Amino acid sequence: MTTGTPPPTAQRRSRARTFIPLAVAAWAVLEIWLLTVVADVAGGFTVLLLLIGGVVLGAVVMKSAGRRAFRNLTETLQRMPGQPGAGAASPAAAPSGSKGNGFLMLGGLLIMIPGLISDVAGLLLLVPPVRAMLGRLAEKSLERRMRTATPGSFSDAFQQARIHRPDGKVVQGEVVRDTDSQPDENPRPPLTP
């Protein structure tokens, strides 16, 4: 007996979902191998000191970058129009040194992760010209993706998710309000800030 519904089709797995776990596994194996090579050459105590130093240095870098980002956010919010002491400066003008906080935090995180490759990558992110170059690349990539994106595609996805039932059927309808009823005798007061 047939039900009239098509058989479920298996969704094709994207390349990213296939290769990212493999890349992470290869990276972990390479990190462990490098740590064993360094332990053979310099000793296990040296590797332990390197790992502890990486955690401490990474925590210091992340803490300072987080404080700097919070300070920049506070300064930006204080310059917003309508705030006491707000000048004529545009709120969009970023304070000096505000660029690269995300890359500084990422660098600190990479330094904290045990391993030599991640430590080198984290230390490279601490160099200002490297952060500036990566920031420009990220901006160009984001601009390119925004240009190729179709207008409304993100909101359309939410709209479709909202009006479809879990079984895939669309529920059509409209809201009908009963306008013949009497308004409340004691309406609620408006919310005040």
PDB file of C-alpha atoms in Angstrom:
ATOM      1  CA  MET A   1       0.000   0.000   0.000  1.00  0.00           C
ATOM      2  CA  THR A   2       1.329   3.419  -0.895  1.00  0.00           C
ATOM      3  CA  THR A   3       0.750   6.569   1.103  1.00  0.00           C
ATOM      4  CA  GLY A   4       1.327   9.032  -1.696  1.00  0.00           C
ATOM      5  CA  THR A   5       4.294  10.689   0.004  1.00  0.00           C
ATOM      6  CA  PRO A   6       7.636  10.525  -1.745  1.00  0.00           C
ATOM      7  CA  PRO A   7      10.367   8.502  -0.052  1.00  0.00           C
ATOM      8  CA  PRO A   8      12.794  10.567   2.005  1.00  0.00           C
ATOM      9  CA  THR A   9      15.943  11.516   0.160  1.00  0.00           C
ATOM     10  CA  ALA A  10      19.301  11.618   1.865  1.00  0.00           C
ATOM     11  CA  GLN A  11      20.742  15.112   2.024  1.00  0.00           C
ATOM     12  CA  ARG A  12      24.149  15.521   0.503  1.00  0.00           C
ATOM     13  CA  ARG A  13      26.855  16.375   2.988  1.00  0.00           C
ATOM     14  CA  SER A  14      28.751  19.602   2.293  1.00  0.00           C
ATOM     15  CA  ARG A  15      32.489  19.612   1.728  1.00  0.00           C
ATOM     16  CA  ALA A  16      33.086  21.705   4.832  1.00  0.00           C
ATOM     17  CA  ARG A  17      31.304  19.170   7.020  1.00  0.00           C
ATOM     18  CA  THR A  18      33.512  16.459   5.531  1.00  0.00           C
ATOM     19  CA  PHE A  19      36.915  18.127   5.531  1.00  0.00           C
ATOM     20  CA  ILE A  20      36.865  20.273   8.687  1.00  0.00           C
ATOM     21  CA  PRO A  21      36.822  17.288  11.087  1.00  0.00           C
ATOM     22  CA  LEU A  22      39.611  15.666   9.053  1.00  0.00           C
ATOM     23  CA  ALA A  23      41.669  18.867   9.150  1.00  0.00           C
ATOM     24  CA  VAL A  24      41.191  19.209  12.919  1.00  0.00           C
ATOM     25  CA  ALA A  25      42.239  15.579  13.439  1.00  0.00           C
ATOM     26  CA  ALA A  26      45.334  16.030  11.242  1.00  0.00           C
ATOM     27  CA  TRP A  27      46.206  19.236  13.106  1.00  0.00           C
ATOM     28  CA  ALA A  28      45.896  17.475  16.497  1.00  0.00           C
ATOM     29  CA  VAL A  29      48.090  14.578  15.349  1.00  0.00           C
ATOM     30  CA  LEU A  30      50.717  17.014  14.018  1.00  0.00           C
ATOM     31  CA  GLU A  31      50.685  18.995  17.293  1.00  0.00           C
ATOM     32  CA  ILE A  32      51.176  15.838  19.359  1.00  0.00           C
ATOM     33  CA  TRP A  33      53.964  14.656  17.069  1.00  0.00           C
ATOM     34  CA  LEU A  34      55.790  18.005  17.323  1.00  0.00           C
ATOM     35  CA  LEU A  35      55.466  17.977  21.119  1.00  0.00           C
ATOM     36  CA  THR A  36      56.997  14.497  21.271  1.00  0.00           C
ATOM     37  CA  VAL A  37      59.858  15.574  18.984  1.00  0.00           C
ATOM     38  CA  VAL A  38      60.579  18.586  21.211  1.00  0.00           C
ATOM     39  CA  ALA A  39      60.326  16.366  24.301  1.00  0.00           C
ATOM     40  CA  ASP A  40      62.900  13.979  22.818  1.00  0.00           C
ATOM     41  CA  VAL A  41      65.286  16.835  22.008  1.00  0.00           C
ATOM     42  CA  ALA A  42      64.836  19.183  24.971  1.00  0.00           C
ATOM     43  CA  GLY A  43      63.169  17.018  27.600  1.00  0.00           C
ATOM     44  CA  GLY A  44      59.686  16.614  28.993  1.00  0.00           C
ATOM     45  CA  PHE A  45      60.136  19.346  31.611  1.00  0.00           C
ATOM     46  CA  THR A  46      60.871  21.882  28.864  1.00  0.00           C
ATOM     47  CA  VAL A  47      57.689  20.900  27.025  1.00  0.00           C
ATOM     48  CA  LEU A  48      55.727  21.251  30.264  1.00  0.00           C
ATOM     49  CA  LEU A  49      57.179  24.739  30.805  1.00  0.00           C
ATOM     50  CA  LEU A  50      56.322  25.679  27.195  1.00  0.00           C
ATOM     51  CA  LEU A  51      52.731  24.550  27.658  1.00  0.00           C
ATOM     52  CA  ILE A  52      52.321  26.387  30.984  1.00  0.00           C
ATOM     53  CA  GLY A  53      53.949  29.520  29.542  1.00  0.00           C
ATOM     54  CA  GLY A  54      51.591  29.372  26.573  1.00  0.00           C
ATOM     55  CA  VAL A  55      48.539  29.201  28.811  1.00  0.00           C
ATOM     56  CA  VAL A  56      49.726  32.137  30.940  1.00  0.00           C
ATOM     57  CA  LEU A  57      50.734  34.293  27.950  1.00  0.00           C
ATOM     58  CA  GLY A  58      47.488  33.514  26.127  1.00  0.00           C
ATOM     59  CA  ALA A  59      45.428  34.439  29.185  1.00  0.00           C
ATOM     60  CA  VAL A  60      47.286  37.751  29.549  1.00  0.00           C
ATOM     61  CA  VAL A  61      46.788  38.582  25.853  1.00  0.00           C
ATOM     62  CA  MET A  62      43.084  37.712  25.941  1.00  0.00           C
ATOM     63  CA  LYS A  63      42.547  39.699  29.132  1.00  0.00           C
ATOM     64  CA  SER A  64      44.237  42.823  27.763  1.00  0.00           C
ATOM     65  CA  ALA A  65      42.402  42.569  24.419  1.00  0.00           C
ATOM     66  CA  GLY A  66      39.095  42.107  26.223  1.00  0.00           C
ATOM     67  CA  ARG A  67      39.729  45.137  28.416  1.00  0.00           C
ATOM     68  CA  ARG A  68      40.672  47.206  25.376  1.00  0.00           C
ATOM     69  CA  ALA A  69      37.545  46.111  23.508  1.00  0.00           C
ATOM     70  CA  PHE A  70      35.362  46.938  26.522  1.00  0.00           C
ATOM     71  CA  ARG A  71      37.018  50.344  26.912  1.00  0.00           C
ATOM     72  CA  ASN A  72      36.466  51.108  23.211  1.00  0.00           C
ATOM     73  CA  LEU A  73      32.827  50.020  23.476  1.00  0.00           C
ATOM     74  CA  THR A  74      32.312  52.249  26.508  1.00  0.00           C
ATOM     75  CA  GLU A  75      33.897  55.237  24.735  1.00  0.00           C
ATOM     76  CA  THR A  76      31.740  54.647  21.662  1.00  0.00           C
ATOM     77  CA  LEU A  77      28.562  54.443  23.739  1.00  0.00           C
ATOM     78  CA  GLN A  78      29.480  57.618  25.615  1.00  0.00           C
ATOM     79  CA  ARG A  79      29.909  59.490  22.325  1.00  0.00           C
ATOM     80  CA  MET A  80      26.416  58.518  21.156  1.00  0.00           C
ATOM     81  CA  PRO A  81      24.101  61.470  20.556  1.00  0.00           C
ATOM     82  CA  GLY A  82      21.935  62.279  23.535  1.00  0.00           C
ATOM     83  CA  GLN A  83      24.494  61.102  26.067  1.00  0.00           C
ATOM     84  CA  PRO A  84      25.883  63.638  28.561  1.00  0.00           C
ATOM     85  CA  GLY A  85      29.199  65.017  27.336  1.00  0.00           C
ATOM     86  CA  ALA A  86      28.714  63.741  23.788  1.00  0.00           C
ATOM     87  CA  GLY A  87      30.614  65.884  21.356  1.00  0.00           C
ATOM     88  CA  ALA A  88      29.905  66.645  17.724  1.00  0.00           C
ATOM     89  CA  ALA A  89      32.060  63.677  16.669  1.00  0.00           C
ATOM     90  CA  SER A  90      30.378  60.934  14.735  1.00  0.00           C
ATOM     91  CA  PRO A  91      29.653  57.774  16.767  1.00  0.00           C
ATOM     92  CA  ALA A  92      30.832  55.701  13.828  1.00  0.00           C
ATOM     93  CA  ALA A  93      34.351  57.089  14.107  1.00  0.00           C
ATOM     94  CA  ALA A  94      36.324  54.343  15.788  1.00  0.00           C
ATOM     95  CA  PRO A  95      38.778  55.267  18.516  1.00  0.00           C
ATOM     96  CA  SER A  96      42.414  54.747  17.727  1.00  0.00           C
ATOM     97  CA  GLY A  97      43.625  51.229  18.402  1.00  0.00           C
ATOM     98  CA  SER A  98      40.180  49.646  18.251  1.00  0.00           C
ATOM     99  CA  LYS A  99      40.969  47.510  15.224  1.00  0.00           C
ATOM    100  CA  GLY A 100      42.212  43.998  15.710  1.00  0.00           C
ATOM    101  CA  ASN A 101      40.729  43.200  19.128  1.00  0.00           C
ATOM    102  CA  GLY A 102      39.119  40.081  17.715  1.00  0.00           C
ATOM    103  CA  PHE A 103      42.382  38.939  16.166  1.00  0.00           C
ATOM    104  CA  LEU A 104      44.202  39.670  19.443  1.00  0.00           C
ATOM    105  CA  MET A 105      41.704  37.501  21.311  1.00  0.00           C
ATOM    106  CA  LEU A 106      42.032  34.781  18.688  1.00  0.00           C
ATOM    107  CA  GLY A 107      45.820  34.997  19.027  1.00  0.00           C
ATOM    108  CA  GLY A 108      45.541  34.618  22.796  1.00  0.00           C
ATOM    109  CA  LEU A 109      43.237  31.635  22.382  1.00  0.00           C
ATOM    110  CA  LEU A 110      45.618  29.980  19.921  1.00  0.00           C
ATOM    111  CA  ILE A 111      48.525  30.528  22.322  1.00  0.00           C
ATOM    112  CA  MET A 112      46.506  28.958  25.142  1.00  0.00           C
ATOM    113  CA  ILE A 113      45.769  25.822  23.112  1.00  0.00           C
ATOM    114  CA  PRO A 114      48.484  23.252  23.822  1.00  0.00           C
ATOM    115  CA  GLY A 115      50.744  22.800  20.843  1.00  0.00           C
ATOM    116  CA  LEU A 116      53.537  24.482  18.943  1.00  0.00           C
ATOM    117  CA  ILE A 117      51.741  25.189  15.659  1.00  0.00           C
ATOM    118  CA  SER A 118      48.895  26.951  17.433  1.00  0.00           C
ATOM    119  CA  ASP A 119      51.434  28.911  19.505  1.00  0.00           C
ATOM    120  CA  VAL A 120      53.221  30.117  16.372  1.00  0.00           C
ATOM    121  CA  ALA A 121      49.909  31.077  14.736  1.00  0.00           C
ATOM    122  CA  GLY A 122      48.859  32.926  17.914  1.00  0.00           C
ATOM    123  CA  LEU A 123      52.182  34.762  18.124  1.00  0.00           C
ATOM    124  CA  LEU A 124      51.820  35.808  14.470  1.00  0.00           C
ATOM    125  CA  LEU A 125      48.425  37.302  15.301  1.00  0.00           C
ATOM    126  CA  LEU A 126      50.101  39.483  17.939  1.00  0.00           C
ATOM    127  CA  VAL A 127      52.118  41.274  15.218  1.00  0.00           C
ATOM    128  CA  PRO A 128      50.220  44.454  14.171  1.00  0.00           C
ATOM    129  CA  PRO A 129      50.975  44.266  10.401  1.00  0.00           C
ATOM    130  CA  VAL A 130      49.712  40.674  10.287  1.00  0.00           C
ATOM    131  CA  ARG A 131      46.508  41.688  12.088  1.00  0.00           C
ATOM    132  CA  ALA A 132      46.021  44.623   9.705  1.00  0.00           C
ATOM    133  CA  MET A 133      46.510  42.400   6.653  1.00  0.00           C
ATOM    134  CA  LEU A 134      44.081  39.775   7.978  1.00  0.00           C
ATOM    135  CA  GLY A 135      41.580  42.515   8.789  1.00  0.00           C
ATOM    136  CA  ARG A 136      41.715  43.814   5.211  1.00  0.00           C
ATOM    137  CA  LEU A 137      41.294  40.282   3.850  1.00  0.00           C
ATOM    138  CA  ALA A 138      38.322  39.651   6.135  1.00  0.00           C
ATOM    139  CA  GLU A 139      36.709  42.959   5.082  1.00  0.00           C
ATOM    140  CA  LYS A 140      37.140  42.182   1.385  1.00  0.00           C
ATOM    141  CA  SER A 141      35.736  38.682   1.853  1.00  0.00           C
ATOM    142  CA  LEU A 142      32.730  39.988   3.767  1.00  0.00           C
ATOM    143  CA  GLU A 143      32.074  42.703   1.164  1.00  0.00           C
ATOM    144  CA  ARG A 144      32.264  40.144  -1.638  1.00  0.00           C
ATOM    145  CA  ARG A 145      29.837  37.828   0.140  1.00  0.00           C
ATOM    146  CA  MET A 146      27.445  40.692   0.844  1.00  0.00           C
ATOM    147  CA  ARG A 147      27.463  41.745  -2.819  1.00  0.00           C
ATOM    148  CA  THR A 148      26.674  38.229  -4.020  1.00  0.00           C
ATOM    149  CA  ALA A 149      23.940  37.631  -1.430  1.00  0.00           C
ATOM    150  CA  THR A 150      20.405  37.978  -2.696  1.00  0.00           C
ATOM    151  CA  PRO A 151      18.329  40.631  -0.952  1.00  0.00           C
ATOM    152  CA  GLY A 152      15.979  39.247   1.637  1.00  0.00           C
ATOM    153  CA  SER A 153      17.404  35.742   1.604  1.00  0.00           C
ATOM    154  CA  PHE A 154      18.115  35.692   5.331  1.00  0.00           C
ATOM    155  CA  SER A 155      14.707  37.039   6.320  1.00  0.00           C
ATOM    156  CA  ASP A 156      12.988  34.747   3.824  1.00  0.00           C
ATOM    157  CA  ALA A 157      14.562  31.765   5.566  1.00  0.00           C
ATOM    158  CA  PHE A 158      13.122  32.886   8.898  1.00  0.00           C
ATOM    159  CA  GLN A 159       9.740  33.569   7.320  1.00  0.00           C
ATOM    160  CA  GLN A 160       9.619  30.112   5.763  1.00  0.00           C
ATOM    161  CA  ALA A 161      10.705  28.454   8.992  1.00  0.00           C
ATOM    162  CA  ARG A 162       7.987  30.314  10.845  1.00  0.00           C
ATOM    163  CA  ILE A 163       5.060  29.456   8.557  1.00  0.00           C
ATOM    164  CA  HIS A 164       5.896  25.813   7.860  1.00  0.00           C
ATOM    165  CA  ARG A 165       4.902  23.083  10.198  1.00  0.00           C
ATOM    166  CA  PRO A 166       7.532  20.472  11.140  1.00  0.00           C
ATOM    167  CA  ASP A 167       6.019  17.951   8.738  1.00  0.00           C
ATOM    168  CA  GLY A 168       6.562  20.372   5.833  1.00  0.00           C
ATOM    169  CA  LYS A 169       2.944  21.338   5.285  1.00  0.00           C
ATOM    170  CA  VAL A 170       2.088  25.012   4.925  1.00  0.00           C
ATOM    171  CA  VAL A 171      -0.666  26.282   7.175  1.00  0.00           C
ATOM    172  CA  GLN A 172      -2.589  29.114   5.543  1.00  0.00           C
ATOM    173  CA  GLY A 173      -4.804  31.371   7.576  1.00  0.00           C
ATOM    174  CA  GLU A 174      -5.562  34.839   8.822  1.00  0.00           C
ATOM    175  CA  VAL A 175      -6.100  36.498  12.189  1.00  0.00           C
ATOM    176  CA  VAL A 176      -9.679  37.486  13.018  1.00  0.00           C
ATOM    177  CA  ARG A 177     -10.191  39.880  15.914  1.00  0.00           C
ATOM    178  CA  ASP A 178     -13.464  40.182  17.744  1.00  0.00           C
ATOM    179  CA  THR A 179     -14.184  43.932  17.480  1.00  0.00           C
ATOM    180  CA  ASP A 180     -17.637  43.797  19.091  1.00  0.00           C
ATOM    181  CA  SER A 181     -16.316  43.230  22.607  1.00  0.00           C
ATOM    182  CA  GLN A 182     -16.044  46.082  25.103  1.00  0.00           C
ATOM    183  CA  PRO A 183     -12.594  47.458  25.968  1.00  0.00           C
ATOM    184  CA  ASP A 184     -11.168  46.725  29.402  1.00  0.00           C
ATOM    185  CA  GLU A 185     -12.517  48.865  32.230  1.00  0.00           C
ATOM    186  CA  ASN A 186      -9.060  49.144  33.811  1.00  0.00           C
ATOM    187  CA  PRO A 187      -6.450  49.195  31.054  1.00  0.00           C
ATOM    188  CA  ARG A 188      -2.847  48.668  32.034  1.00  0.00           C
ATOM    189  CA  PRO A 189      -0.705  51.780  32.360  1.00  0.00           C
ATOM    190  CA  PRO A 190       1.983  52.253  29.718  1.00  0.00           C
ATOM    191  CA  LEU A 191       5.467  51.068  30.491  1.00  0.00           C
ATOM    192  CA  THR A 192       7.832  53.872  31.474  1.00  0.00           C
ATOM    193  CA  PRO A 193      11.602  53.632  31.396  1.00  0.00           C
TER     194      PRO A 193
END
